[in-house]
Coordinates of C-alpha atoms in Angstrom, one line a residue:
Chain A
M1 CA -24.3 9.9 13.6
V2 CA -25.0 10.7 10.0
V3 CA -23.2 13.7 8.4
D4 CA -25.4 16.5 7.6
L5 CA -24.5 17.3 4.1
D6 CA -27.0 19.9 3.4
K7 CA -26.1 22.9 5.9
Y8 CA -24.7 25.1 3.2
L9 CA -27.4 24.5 0.6
K10 CA -28.5 27.6 -1.0
Q11 CA -32.3 28.9 -0.5
D12 CA -34.6 27.9 -3.4
K13 CA -32.3 25.2 -4.6
D14 CA -32.2 21.4 -4.3
Y15 CA -29.0 20.6 -5.8
Y16 CA -25.3 21.9 -6.1
I17 CA -23.0 22.3 -9.0
A18 CA -19.3 22.5 -8.9
I19 CA -16.6 23.1 -11.4
G20 CA -13.3 21.6 -10.8
L21 CA -10.0 22.7 -12.3
E22 CA -7.1 20.1 -12.4
G23 CA -3.5 20.7 -13.6
S24 CA -1.0 19.1 -11.1
A25 CA 0.7 17.4 -13.9
N26 CA 0.9 17.4 -17.9
K27 CA -3.0 17.0 -18.0
L28 CA -5.3 20.1 -17.8
G29 CA -8.8 19.2 -16.9
V30 CA -12.0 21.0 -16.1
G31 CA -15.1 19.0 -14.9
I32 CA -18.6 20.2 -13.8
I33 CA -20.5 18.1 -11.5
K34 CA -24.0 18.0 -10.0
H35 CA -25.2 16.6 -6.7
S36 CA -28.7 16.4 -5.8
K37 CA -29.4 17.2 -2.0
G38 CA -29.1 14.5 0.4
L39 CA -26.5 11.8 1.1
L40 CA -25.1 10.3 -2.0
S41 CA -26.0 6.7 -2.6
N42 CA -26.7 4.1 -5.1
V43 CA -30.2 6.0 -5.8
N44 CA -28.8 9.5 -5.5
K45 CA -25.6 9.5 -7.6
A46 CA -23.4 12.5 -8.5
K47 CA -24.1 13.5 -12.2
V48 CA -21.2 14.3 -14.4
L49 CA -22.2 17.3 -16.6
S50 CA -19.0 17.7 -18.4
N51 CA -15.5 16.5 -18.5
V52 CA -13.0 18.2 -20.5
R53 CA -9.2 17.5 -20.7
D54 CA -6.1 18.4 -22.7
T55 CA -2.8 16.8 -22.4
Y56 CA 0.4 18.4 -22.9
I57 CA 2.4 15.8 -25.2
T58 CA 6.1 16.0 -25.8
P59 CA 8.1 14.4 -28.5
P60 CA 9.4 10.9 -27.9
G61 CA 12.5 10.7 -25.7
E62 CA 11.4 13.8 -23.8
G63 CA 9.6 14.4 -20.4
F64 CA 7.3 17.3 -19.6
L65 CA 9.1 20.2 -18.2
P66 CA 7.4 22.2 -15.5
R67 CA 7.7 25.5 -17.3
D68 CA 6.5 24.2 -20.7
T69 CA 3.7 22.4 -19.1
A70 CA 2.8 25.5 -17.1
R71 CA 2.7 27.4 -20.6
H72 CA 0.5 24.8 -21.9
H73 CA -2.0 25.2 -19.1
R74 CA -2.1 28.8 -19.4
N75 CA -2.6 28.8 -23.1
W76 CA -5.5 26.5 -22.8
V77 CA -7.2 27.1 -19.4
V78 CA -9.8 29.7 -20.7
R79 CA -10.8 27.8 -23.8
I80 CA -11.2 24.5 -21.7
I81 CA -13.3 26.1 -19.0
K82 CA -15.5 27.8 -21.7
K83 CA -15.8 24.4 -23.4
A84 CA -16.7 22.7 -20.2
I85 CA -19.4 25.2 -19.1
K86 CA -20.8 24.9 -22.8
D87 CA -20.8 21.1 -22.7
A88 CA -22.7 21.0 -19.4
N89 CA -25.3 23.5 -20.8
I90 CA -25.5 25.6 -17.5
N91 CA -25.4 29.3 -16.5
K92 CA -22.2 30.0 -14.9
F93 CA -23.8 31.8 -12.1
D94 CA -25.5 28.3 -11.2
I95 CA -22.1 27.1 -10.0
D96 CA -21.9 26.9 -6.1
V97 CA -18.3 26.4 -5.7
I98 CA -15.0 26.6 -7.7
C99 CA -12.7 23.6 -6.7
F100 CA -8.9 23.5 -7.7
T101 CA -5.9 21.2 -7.0
Q102 CA -4.1 22.5 -4.3
G103 CA -1.3 19.8 -4.3
P104 CA 0.6 17.6 -4.5
G105 CA 1.9 18.0 -8.1
M106 CA 4.4 20.1 -10.0
G107 CA 4.8 23.6 -8.8
A108 CA 4.5 25.7 -11.9
P109 CA 1.6 24.0 -13.5
L110 CA -0.5 24.0 -10.2
Q111 CA 0.3 27.6 -9.9
S112 CA -0.7 28.6 -13.4
V113 CA -4.3 26.7 -12.6
V114 CA -4.8 28.1 -9.3
I115 CA -4.3 31.6 -10.9
A116 CA -7.3 30.7 -13.2
A117 CA -9.3 29.6 -10.3
R118 CA -8.7 32.8 -8.3
T119 CA -9.6 34.9 -11.4
I120 CA -12.9 33.3 -12.1
S121 CA -13.8 33.1 -8.3
Q122 CA -13.4 36.9 -8.2
I123 CA -15.2 37.8 -11.4
W124 CA -18.1 35.6 -10.8
Q125 CA -18.0 35.9 -7.0
I126 CA -18.0 32.2 -6.3
P127 CA -16.2 30.6 -3.2
L128 CA -13.1 28.6 -3.8
V129 CA -12.3 25.0 -2.3
G130 CA -8.8 23.5 -2.5
V131 CA -8.7 19.9 -3.0
N132 CA -5.9 17.4 -2.4
H133 CA -5.4 15.7 -5.8
C134 CA -5.2 11.9 -4.1
I135 CA -8.4 12.6 -2.2
G136 CA -9.9 13.6 -5.6
H137 CA -9.0 10.3 -7.1
I138 CA -10.1 8.2 -4.1
E139 CA -13.6 9.9 -3.9
M140 CA -14.3 9.8 -7.6
G141 CA -13.4 6.2 -7.7
R142 CA -15.8 5.4 -4.8
E143 CA -18.5 7.3 -6.4
I144 CA -18.1 5.6 -9.9
T145 CA -17.7 2.2 -8.6
G146 CA -19.9 2.1 -5.6
A147 CA -17.1 0.7 -3.4
L148 CA -18.0 1.3 0.1
N149 CA -14.8 0.8 2.2
P150 CA -12.0 -0.4 -0.1
V151 CA -8.3 -0.6 0.3
V152 CA -7.3 1.9 -2.5
L153 CA -4.5 1.3 -4.6
Y154 CA -3.4 4.6 -6.0
V155 CA -1.1 4.5 -9.0
S156 CA 0.0 7.2 -11.1
G157 CA 2.9 9.2 -12.5
G158 CA 3.7 10.7 -9.4
N159 CA 2.2 8.6 -6.8
T160 CA 2.2 5.1 -5.6
Q161 CA 0.3 4.5 -2.4
V162 CA -1.8 1.7 -0.8
I163 CA -4.5 3.6 1.3
A164 CA -7.3 2.4 3.8
Y165 CA -9.7 4.6 5.6
S166 CA -9.8 4.9 9.3
K167 CA -11.4 7.5 11.7
N168 CA -11.8 10.5 9.3
R169 CA -8.6 10.1 7.4
Y170 CA -7.3 8.2 4.5
R171 CA -4.2 6.6 5.8
I172 CA -1.3 5.4 3.8
F173 CA -0.3 1.9 4.7
G174 CA 2.5 1.3 2.0
E175 CA 4.1 3.4 -0.6
T176 CA 7.2 4.0 -2.6
L177 CA 10.4 4.6 -1.2
D178 CA 11.7 6.4 -4.0
I179 CA 10.1 7.0 -7.4
A180 CA 6.6 6.6 -8.4
I181 CA 5.4 3.6 -10.7
G182 CA 4.3 5.8 -13.5
N183 CA 7.5 7.8 -13.4
C184 CA 9.4 4.6 -13.7
L185 CA 7.4 3.5 -16.8
D186 CA 7.7 6.9 -18.4
R187 CA 11.3 7.1 -17.8
F188 CA 11.8 3.7 -19.4
A189 CA 9.4 4.7 -22.4
R190 CA 12.1 7.7 -22.8
T191 CA 15.0 5.4 -22.9
L192 CA 13.3 3.3 -25.6
K193 CA 12.1 6.4 -27.5
I194 CA 8.5 5.3 -27.3
S195 CA 5.9 7.8 -28.3
N196 CA 4.2 10.0 -25.8
D197 CA 1.0 10.0 -27.6
P198 CA -1.7 9.3 -26.1
A199 CA 0.7 8.3 -22.9
P200 CA 4.0 6.6 -22.7
G201 CA 2.5 4.1 -20.3
Y202 CA -0.2 3.1 -22.7
N203 CA 2.4 2.6 -25.3
I204 CA 4.5 0.2 -23.0
E205 CA 1.4 -1.8 -22.3
Q206 CA 0.6 -2.2 -25.9
L207 CA 4.3 -3.4 -26.6
A208 CA 4.2 -5.5 -23.4
K209 CA 1.3 -7.5 -24.8
K210 CA 3.4 -8.8 -27.6
G211 CA 6.2 -9.8 -25.1
K212 CA 6.9 -13.4 -24.4
H213 CA 10.3 -13.8 -22.6
L214 CA 10.8 -12.9 -18.8
V215 CA 14.0 -11.0 -18.1
N216 CA 15.4 -11.4 -14.6
L217 CA 14.9 -8.2 -12.7
P218 CA 15.3 -7.2 -9.1
Y219 CA 12.2 -7.8 -6.8
T220 CA 12.1 -4.9 -4.2
V221 CA 9.0 -5.2 -1.7
K222 CA 10.1 -4.1 1.9
G223 CA 7.2 -4.9 4.0
M224 CA 4.2 -3.0 2.7
D225 CA 6.5 -0.5 0.9
M226 CA 8.3 -0.9 -2.4
S227 CA 11.2 0.6 -4.2
M228 CA 11.6 1.1 -8.0
S229 CA 14.7 3.1 -8.9
G230 CA 17.0 0.0 -8.7
I231 CA 14.8 -1.6 -11.1
L232 CA 14.7 1.2 -13.4
A233 CA 18.4 1.7 -13.4
Y234 CA 18.9 -2.0 -13.9
I235 CA 16.7 -2.3 -17.1
D236 CA 17.8 1.1 -18.5
Q237 CA 21.3 -0.4 -18.6
L238 CA 20.0 -3.5 -20.3
A239 CA 18.3 -1.4 -22.8
K240 CA 21.3 0.8 -23.5
D241 CA 23.6 -2.2 -24.0
M242 CA 21.0 -3.8 -26.5
F243 CA 20.1 -0.7 -28.4
G244 CA 23.3 1.5 -27.9
I245 CA 26.6 1.4 -29.8
Q246 CA 27.5 -2.1 -28.6
K247 CA 24.4 -3.7 -29.9
K248 CA 24.9 -6.4 -27.4
Q249 CA 22.2 -9.0 -28.1
L250 CA 20.6 -10.9 -25.2
K251 CA 19.3 -14.4 -25.4
D252 CA 16.5 -16.1 -23.6
E253 CA 17.8 -18.8 -21.5
E254 CA 15.2 -21.5 -22.3
S255 CA 14.3 -20.9 -25.9
G256 CA 17.6 -19.3 -27.1
E257 CA 15.6 -16.4 -28.9
F258 CA 16.8 -12.9 -28.8
I259 CA 15.3 -10.5 -26.2
T260 CA 13.4 -7.8 -27.8
K261 CA 12.1 -4.4 -26.9
E262 CA 8.7 -6.1 -26.1
D263 CA 10.2 -8.5 -24.0
L264 CA 11.8 -5.9 -21.9
C265 CA 8.5 -3.8 -21.6
F266 CA 6.7 -7.2 -20.6
S267 CA 9.2 -8.1 -17.9
L268 CA 9.3 -4.5 -16.5
Q269 CA 5.3 -4.5 -16.3
E270 CA 5.3 -8.0 -14.8
I271 CA 7.7 -7.3 -11.9
L272 CA 6.3 -4.0 -11.0
F273 CA 2.7 -5.0 -11.0
S274 CA 3.6 -8.2 -8.9
M275 CA 5.2 -5.9 -6.3
L276 CA 2.1 -3.7 -6.3
V277 CA -0.4 -6.5 -6.0
E278 CA 1.7 -8.0 -3.1
I279 CA 1.7 -4.9 -1.2
T280 CA -2.2 -4.5 -1.7
E281 CA -2.7 -8.0 -0.6
R282 CA -0.5 -7.3 2.7
A283 CA -2.7 -4.2 3.3
L284 CA -5.8 -6.3 2.7
A285 CA -4.7 -8.8 5.4
H286 CA -3.7 -6.2 7.8
V287 CA -7.0 -4.3 7.7
N288 CA -9.1 -7.4 7.2
S289 CA -10.9 -5.9 4.1
N290 CA -11.9 -7.8 0.9
Q291 CA -12.5 -4.9 -1.5
V292 CA -9.8 -3.1 -3.8
L293 CA -10.1 0.0 -5.7
I294 CA -7.5 0.8 -8.2
V295 CA -7.3 4.5 -9.1
G296 CA -4.7 6.8 -10.8
G297 CA -3.5 6.7 -14.4
V298 CA -1.5 3.3 -14.2
G299 CA -4.8 1.9 -12.9
S300 CA -6.2 2.0 -16.4
N301 CA -3.7 -0.7 -17.4
E302 CA -5.5 -3.9 -18.4
R303 CA -2.7 -6.2 -17.2
L304 CA -2.6 -4.7 -13.7
Q305 CA -6.4 -4.9 -13.4
E306 CA -6.2 -8.6 -14.6
M307 CA -3.4 -9.4 -12.0
M308 CA -5.5 -7.8 -9.1
K309 CA -8.6 -9.7 -10.1
L310 CA -6.5 -13.1 -9.8
M311 CA -5.3 -12.0 -6.4
I312 CA -8.6 -11.3 -5.2
Q313 CA -10.2 -14.4 -6.2
D314 CA -8.2 -16.3 -3.7
R315 CA -9.6 -14.3 -0.8
K316 CA -12.9 -14.8 0.8
N317 CA -15.7 -12.7 -0.9
G318 CA -13.1 -10.6 -2.5
Q319 CA -14.4 -7.7 -4.8
I320 CA -12.2 -5.5 -7.2
F321 CA -13.2 -2.0 -8.5
A322 CA -11.6 -0.2 -11.2
T323 CA -12.5 2.8 -13.4
D324 CA -11.8 3.6 -16.9
E325 CA -9.6 6.0 -18.5
R326 CA -12.0 8.9 -18.2
F327 CA -11.8 9.0 -14.4
C328 CA -8.4 7.0 -14.0
I329 CA -6.3 9.6 -15.6
D330 CA -6.1 13.0 -14.2
N331 CA -9.3 14.9 -14.7
G332 CA -11.3 18.0 -13.4
I333 CA -14.4 16.1 -12.6
M334 CA -12.7 14.3 -9.5
I335 CA -11.5 17.6 -8.2
A336 CA -15.1 19.0 -8.8
H337 CA -16.4 16.0 -6.9
A338 CA -14.1 15.9 -3.9
G339 CA -14.4 19.6 -3.6
L340 CA -18.1 19.6 -3.5
L341 CA -18.1 17.2 -0.6
Q342 CA -15.7 19.5 1.0
Y343 CA -17.9 22.5 0.4
R344 CA -21.1 20.5 1.7
T345 CA -19.2 19.9 5.0
G346 CA -18.0 23.8 5.2
G347 CA -14.4 23.5 3.9
I348 CA -14.6 26.6 1.8
I349 CA -11.4 29.1 1.7
K350 CA -12.3 32.3 3.2
D351 CA -9.1 34.3 2.4
L352 CA -7.6 34.3 -0.9
K353 CA -4.1 34.2 0.7
D354 CA -5.0 30.4 2.0
T355 CA -5.3 29.5 -1.8
V356 CA -1.5 28.8 -2.1
C357 CA -0.9 25.5 -3.5
T358 CA 1.9 23.2 -2.4
Q359 CA 3.9 20.5 -4.3
R360 CA 3.9 18.4 -0.9
F361 CA 0.5 17.6 0.4
R362 CA -0.1 14.3 2.0
T363 CA -3.1 12.1 1.6
D364 CA -3.6 11.6 5.3
E365 CA -3.4 15.4 6.0
V366 CA -6.9 16.0 4.9
Y367 CA -9.7 15.6 7.4
I368 CA -12.5 13.7 5.9
A369 CA -15.6 15.3 7.4
W370 CA -18.1 13.7 5.1
R371 CA -17.4 10.2 6.2
D372 CA -18.6 9.0 9.6
D373 CA -17.8 5.3 9.6
Chain B
M1 CA -11.6 -18.7 -2.4
T2 CA -9.4 -20.3 0.5
E3 CA -11.0 -23.8 -0.3
S4 CA -9.2 -23.9 -3.6
L5 CA -6.0 -22.8 -2.0
I6 CA -6.3 -25.6 0.6
S7 CA -6.9 -28.3 -2.1
T8 CA -3.6 -27.2 -3.8
L9 CA -1.8 -28.3 -0.7
E10 CA -3.8 -31.3 -0.3
D11 CA -2.7 -32.4 -3.7
K12 CA 1.0 -31.8 -2.7
I13 CA 0.8 -33.7 0.6
P14 CA -2.1 -36.2 0.2
N15 CA -3.5 -38.1 3.0
I16 CA -2.7 -35.9 5.9
K17 CA -5.3 -34.2 8.0
L18 CA -5.2 -30.4 7.8
N19 CA -6.8 -27.7 9.8
C20 CA -6.3 -24.1 8.4
I21 CA -5.6 -21.8 11.3
S22 CA -4.8 -18.6 9.6
Q23 CA -4.7 -16.9 6.2
G24 CA -2.1 -14.1 6.0
A25 CA -1.3 -12.1 2.8
E26 CA 1.5 -14.6 1.7
A27 CA 1.0 -18.0 3.4
L28 CA -1.5 -20.3 4.9
V29 CA -0.9 -21.9 8.4
F30 CA -2.4 -25.4 9.2
E31 CA -2.3 -27.4 12.2
S32 CA -1.9 -31.3 11.7
D33 CA -1.8 -34.2 14.0
T34 CA 0.4 -36.3 11.5
H35 CA 4.1 -36.0 11.7
P36 CA 5.8 -36.6 8.3
Y37 CA 8.1 -39.3 9.8
Y38 CA 7.3 -40.3 13.4
N39 CA 4.4 -42.3 14.3
D40 CA 3.3 -40.4 17.4
S41 CA 0.5 -38.1 17.4
K42 CA 2.5 -34.9 18.4
N43 CA 0.9 -31.9 16.6
C44 CA 2.8 -30.0 14.1
I45 CA 2.3 -26.7 12.1
I46 CA 2.6 -26.5 8.2
K47 CA 3.2 -23.0 6.7
Y48 CA 2.3 -23.1 3.2
R49 CA 3.1 -20.3 0.6
P50 CA 0.8 -21.0 -2.2
S51 CA 1.7 -20.0 -5.7
K52 CA 0.2 -16.6 -6.8
P53 CA -1.8 -17.0 -9.8
Y54 CA -1.1 -13.3 -10.6
R55 CA 2.6 -13.4 -10.9
H56 CA 4.5 -14.8 -13.9
P57 CA 5.4 -18.5 -13.1
K58 CA 9.1 -17.7 -13.1
I59 CA 8.8 -14.8 -10.7
D60 CA 6.5 -16.9 -8.6
L61 CA 9.0 -19.8 -8.3
Q62 CA 11.8 -17.5 -7.6
I63 CA 10.1 -15.7 -4.8
T64 CA 8.4 -18.8 -3.1
K65 CA 11.7 -20.6 -3.0
Q66 CA 13.8 -17.5 -1.8
R67 CA 11.4 -16.6 0.9
T68 CA 11.1 -20.2 2.2
I69 CA 14.8 -20.7 2.2
G70 CA 15.3 -17.3 4.0
E71 CA 13.0 -18.2 6.6
V72 CA 14.2 -21.5 7.2
K73 CA 17.8 -20.3 7.3
F74 CA 16.8 -17.6 9.9
M75 CA 15.1 -20.4 12.2
Y76 CA 18.2 -22.7 11.9
K77 CA 20.5 -19.7 13.1
L78 CA 18.1 -18.9 15.9
C79 CA 18.0 -22.5 16.8
K80 CA 22.0 -22.6 16.9
L81 CA 22.1 -19.5 19.1
G82 CA 19.4 -21.0 21.5
I83 CA 16.8 -18.2 21.0
P84 CA 13.3 -19.6 21.4
C85 CA 11.4 -20.5 18.1
P86 CA 9.7 -23.4 16.8
N87 CA 11.9 -26.5 15.7
I88 CA 11.9 -27.2 11.9
I89 CA 10.9 -30.7 11.0
T90 CA 11.1 -30.6 7.3
T91 CA 10.8 -28.4 4.3
D92 CA 10.0 -28.3 0.7
F93 CA 11.4 -25.3 -1.0
P94 CA 10.0 -25.2 -4.6
N95 CA 6.5 -25.9 -3.2
G96 CA 6.7 -23.5 -0.3
I97 CA 6.2 -25.6 2.5
I98 CA 7.7 -25.7 6.0
W99 CA 6.8 -28.2 8.6
M100 CA 7.6 -27.1 12.1
E101 CA 6.9 -28.2 15.8
F102 CA 3.6 -27.0 17.3
I103 CA 4.1 -24.6 20.1
G104 CA 1.7 -22.7 22.6
Y105 CA -1.3 -24.0 24.4
K106 CA -4.9 -23.0 24.3
L107 CA -5.9 -20.1 26.6
E108 CA -8.9 -20.4 28.7
N109 CA -11.0 -18.7 26.0
N110 CA -9.9 -21.4 23.7
E111 CA -7.6 -18.9 21.7
I112 CA -4.0 -20.0 20.7
S113 CA -1.6 -18.4 23.4
S114 CA 0.1 -15.7 21.4
F115 CA 1.5 -12.8 23.3
K116 CA -1.4 -10.7 21.8
N117 CA -4.2 -13.0 22.7
W118 CA -2.9 -13.4 26.3
L119 CA -2.7 -9.7 26.6
W120 CA -6.2 -9.3 25.4
Y121 CA -7.5 -11.9 27.6
L122 CA -5.9 -10.3 30.5
E123 CA -7.3 -6.8 29.5
K124 CA -10.8 -8.1 29.0
N125 CA -11.0 -10.0 32.3
G126 CA -9.5 -7.2 34.2
N127 CA -12.0 -7.6 37.1
D128 CA -10.3 -10.6 38.3
H129 CA -7.0 -10.0 37.0
D130 CA -5.5 -6.5 36.9
P131 CA -4.0 -6.3 33.5
L132 CA -1.2 -4.3 34.9
K133 CA -0.2 -6.8 37.5
K134 CA 3.3 -8.1 38.0
E135 CA 3.0 -11.1 35.6
V136 CA 2.4 -9.0 32.5
E137 CA 5.5 -6.8 33.4
F138 CA 7.5 -9.9 33.7
V139 CA 6.4 -11.4 30.3
C140 CA 6.8 -7.8 28.7
I141 CA 10.4 -7.9 29.9
K142 CA 11.0 -11.3 28.8
V143 CA 9.7 -10.4 25.3
G144 CA 11.9 -7.4 25.2
E145 CA 14.8 -9.5 26.3
L146 CA 14.3 -11.9 23.5
I147 CA 14.2 -9.1 20.9
G148 CA 17.4 -7.8 22.4
K149 CA 19.2 -11.2 22.0
L150 CA 18.0 -11.2 18.5
H151 CA 19.5 -7.8 17.7
L152 CA 22.7 -8.5 19.6
N153 CA 23.1 -11.2 16.9
D154 CA 22.4 -8.9 14.0
M155 CA 19.2 -10.4 13.1
I156 CA 16.2 -8.5 12.1
H157 CA 12.7 -10.0 12.4
G158 CA 11.2 -7.6 10.1
D159 CA 7.7 -7.9 11.4
L160 CA 7.5 -7.6 14.9
T161 CA 3.8 -7.7 16.4
S162 CA 2.5 -9.1 19.4
S163 CA 0.9 -11.8 17.2
N164 CA 4.0 -13.0 16.1
M165 CA 5.1 -14.2 19.4
I166 CA 3.8 -17.2 21.3
L167 CA 3.7 -18.1 24.8
V168 CA 4.5 -21.5 25.9
Q169 CA 3.9 -23.1 29.3
D170 CA 5.6 -21.1 32.1
D171 CA 5.4 -17.9 29.9
V172 CA 8.4 -18.3 27.8
P173 CA 7.9 -16.2 24.7
H174 CA 8.9 -17.9 21.4
L175 CA 9.2 -16.0 18.0
I176 CA 7.3 -17.0 15.0
D177 CA 6.8 -15.8 11.3
F178 CA 10.0 -14.8 9.8
G179 CA 8.8 -14.2 6.2
L180 CA 10.2 -10.5 6.3
S181 CA 13.5 -11.3 8.1
S182 CA 17.0 -10.3 7.3
F183 CA 20.4 -10.0 8.8
S184 CA 21.9 -6.7 9.4
G185 CA 24.3 -5.0 11.8
L186 CA 23.0 -1.4 11.2
P187 CA 21.5 0.3 14.1
E188 CA 19.0 1.8 11.6
D189 CA 17.5 -1.5 10.7
K190 CA 17.3 -2.4 14.3
A191 CA 15.6 0.8 15.4
V192 CA 13.0 0.4 12.6
D193 CA 12.4 -3.3 13.8
L194 CA 11.6 -1.7 17.3
Y195 CA 9.7 1.0 15.9
V196 CA 7.4 -1.3 13.9
L197 CA 6.8 -3.3 17.3
E198 CA 6.0 -0.1 18.9
R199 CA 3.6 0.9 16.4
A200 CA 2.0 -2.5 16.5
I201 CA 1.6 -2.4 20.3
M202 CA -0.1 1.1 20.0
S203 CA -2.5 -0.1 17.5
T204 CA -3.5 -3.4 19.1
H205 CA -3.3 -2.6 22.8
S206 CA -3.9 1.1 22.9
V207 CA -4.9 1.4 26.4
Y208 CA -2.0 0.0 27.9
A209 CA 0.6 0.5 25.3
E210 CA 2.6 2.9 27.1
S211 CA 3.5 0.7 30.0
Y212 CA 3.9 -2.3 27.6
N213 CA 6.3 -0.6 25.6
R214 CA 8.3 0.7 28.5
W215 CA 8.6 -2.8 29.8
L216 CA 9.5 -4.0 26.5
L217 CA 12.4 -1.6 26.1
K218 CA 13.5 -2.3 29.7
G219 CA 13.7 -6.0 28.7
Y220 CA 15.5 -5.1 25.4
Q221 CA 18.1 -3.5 27.4
Q222 CA 18.6 -6.4 29.5
G223 CA 19.0 -8.6 26.5
Y224 CA 21.1 -6.5 24.4
T225 CA 24.3 -6.9 26.4
N226 CA 26.7 -4.8 24.3
K227 CA 25.9 -1.5 25.9
S228 CA 27.8 0.8 23.4
K229 CA 25.7 -0.8 20.5
Y230 CA 22.5 -0.8 22.5
K231 CA 22.9 3.0 23.1
E232 CA 23.4 3.5 19.1
V233 CA 20.2 1.7 18.4
I234 CA 18.1 3.7 21.0
K235 CA 19.4 6.8 19.8
R236 CA 18.5 5.9 16.3
L237 CA 15.0 4.9 17.6
E238 CA 14.5 8.4 18.6
D239 CA 15.3 9.8 15.3
V240 CA 13.1 7.2 13.5
R241 CA 10.1 8.0 15.8
L242 CA 10.5 11.7 14.7
R243 CA 10.8 10.9 11.1
G244 CA 8.1 8.4 11.1
R245 CA 8.4 6.3 8.1
K246 CA 6.7 8.2 5.5
R247 CA 7.9 11.2 3.6
S248 CA 6.0 13.5 1.2
M249 CA 6.0 12.5 -2.3
L250 CA 6.1 14.7 -5.3
G251 CA 3.2 14.0 -7.7

């Protein structure tokens, strides 16, 4: 059976337009997407009309606090929506559906964006769809790369999950038992007082490229799950010893050279990404798949993509898919895309009281009505 | 590709006939009719953890060595306790190679006699053999007993599935694949071990899972002779079932 995606097509129209509002963390994104009628395929691809993003950047050594991030989103949301509509060059009444992130994420930023969504929905009389942030990443990744049924590695500031599709749900096969990978990298960046512009993880990646010596760190894979808080505590202590009052210098055992900031970043990346690649490979073996799709902010890290490529080469007919920073990092377009799919299968919110967003919203809670394999 | 991986092993142990029988996430398993130091033609199994090109060489060496040693130690202890598992012939830690005795036999459909294949075979040929007949119950109880004995000695398998048990002649189950094994006396770890098996049975033998799991637990009780500790594990198992193993993440 093939899913009918055109049951809700408006009369005299052969396309859909959706606007997506994303603000689950420190990025505020608005995107507009267009689907032509019929099933999405290689010849009938979704068209990105506009994709605008503004990031709340904090000074080095500080993270983003929910209250301040929410204020940033409130200040910017109207301007960003206006810019997105202008960039897309459409009439706002041509929009079929307004999509917003319903969770998971930080409470205050989510709430300030959902208020904007409710407001424009009522002014323009356009229905709302609530989207799971993780599903947004997965669906956008699939659409951009053309991966059919991949094992998805979703790595970002708040999530670390290995996901595979089975019977209308994206099921979680492995995940972090404590903190997320992006969180781990960001917090280490804070310890080293590395700049948060454009992103702490990006700056760590640049420093790691200059690192040479590997510092011994714990390796904590548990079956298909992993744990990172211990590694962070360990390397934080090393950094504090090295750059704190004691100025305790560490030496590399082989070469006798001093360990630098760059070496620490390099070691942290190597160990964390090795763990990620290993749990992904376990999931691949478990579900007998040979495609990997990397999504989420950390997915734009080139070293991670390179390691994944090396792993997949050793598997039969292995393929790897990754997107660039426009779609890896949180954005509005992915919310619009996943929301539009949900809209086309009848998933609109009928009552405003169902638009409440939630900090905890698991990937496998969402029923994927638009896939039938 | 797998071929290039196989050739890395051929370089390490030249002139030995290798037949790859499975590729997991971590290791390749080969069958060979050459014994490293006897001249008879008894088959043996070579488990090989290839070096992973994506890992930093230092991390890679450390992990390969650590896991190979861990697995061999676990099997050695099982052997000492008389819990059935393949005997170790020889090992090469830095290269991640373990030679062990070949166990099991070929089923009538030419598959290796793992617990999974054996059950599948009976399930499929259900017309002649009722899958729920006494023999299956007997073997399930035997498997449960085996796991009970393992836990009684504070040993955790870490990856209990029906394909990680091999039946030898007379249907005596043997445990294999100890890559994720550990030693722990906590009821929590034992309960999670059981829960992993329960989930694995449900996904691989969904139709008869309920009976299989009941029999397995019955056998587990028989094998776990320390009654008070057994009760603790079962109580914990009920908690683990409720909790699942996943929780919501902030993000």
